[in-house]
PDB file of C-alpha atoms in Angstrom:
ATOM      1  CA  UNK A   1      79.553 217.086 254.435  1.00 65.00           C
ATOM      2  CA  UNK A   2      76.899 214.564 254.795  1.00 75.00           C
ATOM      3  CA  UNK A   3      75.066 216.303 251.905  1.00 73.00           C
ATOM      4  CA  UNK A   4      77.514 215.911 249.219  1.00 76.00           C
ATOM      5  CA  UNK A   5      77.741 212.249 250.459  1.00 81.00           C
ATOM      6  CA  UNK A   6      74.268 211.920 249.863  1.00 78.00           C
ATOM      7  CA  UNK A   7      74.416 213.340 246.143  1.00 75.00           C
ATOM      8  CA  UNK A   8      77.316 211.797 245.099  1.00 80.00           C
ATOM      9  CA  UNK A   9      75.955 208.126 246.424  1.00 83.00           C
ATOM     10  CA  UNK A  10      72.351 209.099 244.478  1.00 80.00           C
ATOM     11  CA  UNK A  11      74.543 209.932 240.986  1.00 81.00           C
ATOM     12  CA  UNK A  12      76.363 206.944 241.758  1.00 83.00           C
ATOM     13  CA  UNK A  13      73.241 204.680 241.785  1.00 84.00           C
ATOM     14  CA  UNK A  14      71.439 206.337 239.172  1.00 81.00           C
ATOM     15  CA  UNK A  15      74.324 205.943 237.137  1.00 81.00           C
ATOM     16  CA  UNK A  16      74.836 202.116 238.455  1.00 84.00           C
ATOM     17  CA  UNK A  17      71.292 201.200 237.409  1.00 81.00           C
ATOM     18  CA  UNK A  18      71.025 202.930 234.043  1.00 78.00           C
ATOM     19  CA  UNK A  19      74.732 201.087 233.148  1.00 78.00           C
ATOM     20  CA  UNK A  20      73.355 197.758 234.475  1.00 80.00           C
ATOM     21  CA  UNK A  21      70.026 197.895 232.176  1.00 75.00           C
ATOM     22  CA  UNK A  22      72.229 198.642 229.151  1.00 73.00           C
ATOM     23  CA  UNK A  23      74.580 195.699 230.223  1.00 77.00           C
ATOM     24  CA  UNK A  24      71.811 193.668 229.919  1.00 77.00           C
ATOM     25  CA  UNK A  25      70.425 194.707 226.391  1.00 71.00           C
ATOM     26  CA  UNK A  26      73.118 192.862 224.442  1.00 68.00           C
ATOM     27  CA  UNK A  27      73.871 195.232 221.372  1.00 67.00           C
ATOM     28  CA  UNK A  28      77.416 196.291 220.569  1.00 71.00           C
ATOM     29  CA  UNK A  29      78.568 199.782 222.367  1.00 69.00           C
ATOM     30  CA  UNK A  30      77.235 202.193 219.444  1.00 74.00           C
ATOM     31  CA  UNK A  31      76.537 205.770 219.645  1.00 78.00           C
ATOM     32  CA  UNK A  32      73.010 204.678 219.854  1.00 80.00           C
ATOM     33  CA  UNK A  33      73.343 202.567 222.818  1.00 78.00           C
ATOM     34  CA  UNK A  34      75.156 205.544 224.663  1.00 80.00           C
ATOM     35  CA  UNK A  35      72.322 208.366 224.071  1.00 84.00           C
ATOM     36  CA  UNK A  36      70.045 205.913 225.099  1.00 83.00           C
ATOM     37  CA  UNK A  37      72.100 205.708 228.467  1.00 81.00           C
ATOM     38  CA  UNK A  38      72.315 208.722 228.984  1.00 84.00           C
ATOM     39  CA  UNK A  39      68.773 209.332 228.153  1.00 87.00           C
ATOM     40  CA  UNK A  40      67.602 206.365 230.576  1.00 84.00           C
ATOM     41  CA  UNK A  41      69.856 208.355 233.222  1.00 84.00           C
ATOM     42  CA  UNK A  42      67.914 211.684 232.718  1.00 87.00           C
ATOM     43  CA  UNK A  43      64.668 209.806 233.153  1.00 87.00           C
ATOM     44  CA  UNK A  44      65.541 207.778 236.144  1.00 84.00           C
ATOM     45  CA  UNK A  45      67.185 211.189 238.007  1.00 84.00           C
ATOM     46  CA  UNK A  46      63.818 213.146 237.485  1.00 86.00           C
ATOM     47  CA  UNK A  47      62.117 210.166 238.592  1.00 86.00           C
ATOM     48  CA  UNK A  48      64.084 209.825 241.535  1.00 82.00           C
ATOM     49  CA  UNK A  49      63.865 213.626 242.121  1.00 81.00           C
ATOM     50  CA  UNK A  50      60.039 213.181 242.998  1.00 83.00           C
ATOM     51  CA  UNK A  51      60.343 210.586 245.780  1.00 81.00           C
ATOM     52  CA  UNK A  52      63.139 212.382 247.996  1.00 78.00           C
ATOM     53  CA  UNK A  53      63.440 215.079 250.338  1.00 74.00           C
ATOM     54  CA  UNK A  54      63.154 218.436 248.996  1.00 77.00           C
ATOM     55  CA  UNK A  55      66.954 219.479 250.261  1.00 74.00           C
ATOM     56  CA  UNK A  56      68.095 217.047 247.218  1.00 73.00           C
ATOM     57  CA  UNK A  57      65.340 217.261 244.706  1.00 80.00           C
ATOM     58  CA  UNK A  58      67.036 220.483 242.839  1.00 83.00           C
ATOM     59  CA  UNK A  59      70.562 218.551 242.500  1.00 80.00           C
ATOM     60  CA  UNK A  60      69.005 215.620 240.954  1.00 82.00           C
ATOM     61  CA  UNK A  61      67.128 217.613 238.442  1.00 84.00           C
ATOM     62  CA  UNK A  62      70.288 218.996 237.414  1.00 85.00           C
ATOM     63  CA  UNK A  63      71.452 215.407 237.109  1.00 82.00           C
ATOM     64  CA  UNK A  64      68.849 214.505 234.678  1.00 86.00           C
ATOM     65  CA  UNK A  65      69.394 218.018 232.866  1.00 89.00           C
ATOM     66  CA  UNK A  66      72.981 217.102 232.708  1.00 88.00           C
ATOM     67  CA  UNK A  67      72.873 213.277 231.648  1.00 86.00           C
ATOM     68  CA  UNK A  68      70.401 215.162 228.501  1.00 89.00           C
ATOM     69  CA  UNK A  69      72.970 217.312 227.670  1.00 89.00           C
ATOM     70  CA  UNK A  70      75.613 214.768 227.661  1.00 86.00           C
ATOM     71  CA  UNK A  71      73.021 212.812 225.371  1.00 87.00           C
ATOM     72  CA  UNK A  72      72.890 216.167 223.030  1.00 89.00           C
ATOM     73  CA  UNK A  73      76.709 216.052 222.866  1.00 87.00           C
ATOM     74  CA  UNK A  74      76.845 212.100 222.321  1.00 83.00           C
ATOM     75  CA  UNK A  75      74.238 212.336 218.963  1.00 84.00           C
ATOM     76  CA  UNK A  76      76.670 215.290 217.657  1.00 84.00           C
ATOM     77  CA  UNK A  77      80.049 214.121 218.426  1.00 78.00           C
ATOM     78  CA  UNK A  78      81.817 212.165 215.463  1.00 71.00           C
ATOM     79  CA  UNK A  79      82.570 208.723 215.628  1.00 63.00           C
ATOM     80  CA  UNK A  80      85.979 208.891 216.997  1.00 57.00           C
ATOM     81  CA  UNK A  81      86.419 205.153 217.961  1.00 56.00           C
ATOM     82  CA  UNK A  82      89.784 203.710 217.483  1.00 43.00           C
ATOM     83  CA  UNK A  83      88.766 200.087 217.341  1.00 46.00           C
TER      84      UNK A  83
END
């Protein structure tokens, strides 16, 4: 249990810190902005993935494989905005 507590609370701050650096970069939310997210994301997970234990080093490189593919998806997908 306390393993899957420990992911999820590393996704969550990788996530947390990637959304606050974009928060503070004051463009409008463009595709753009969101690849770069995700991007940041990847980058910060493989970083993170060298300075822990080696029980959680696979998941987070799976994280940062994961936020790239969701980066992938994010240039491709059509601009579907409603706004």
């Amino acid at each position: 249990m306390s393993y899957i507590v420990i992911n999820l609370f590393t996704l969550l701050l990788i996530i947390l810190f990637a959304e606050s650096l974009m928060y503070l970069i004051t463009i409008k939310n463009t595709k753009l902005k969101s690849i770069l997210t995700y991007i940041v994301m990847a980058v910060i997970a493989l970083i993170t993935s060298q300075y822990i234990p080696n029980d959680y080093k696979e998941f987070t490189k799976t994280f940062a494989k994961a936020f790239l593919i969701l980066a992938l998806v994010s240039l491709l997908r059509k601009n579907t905005d409603l706004n």
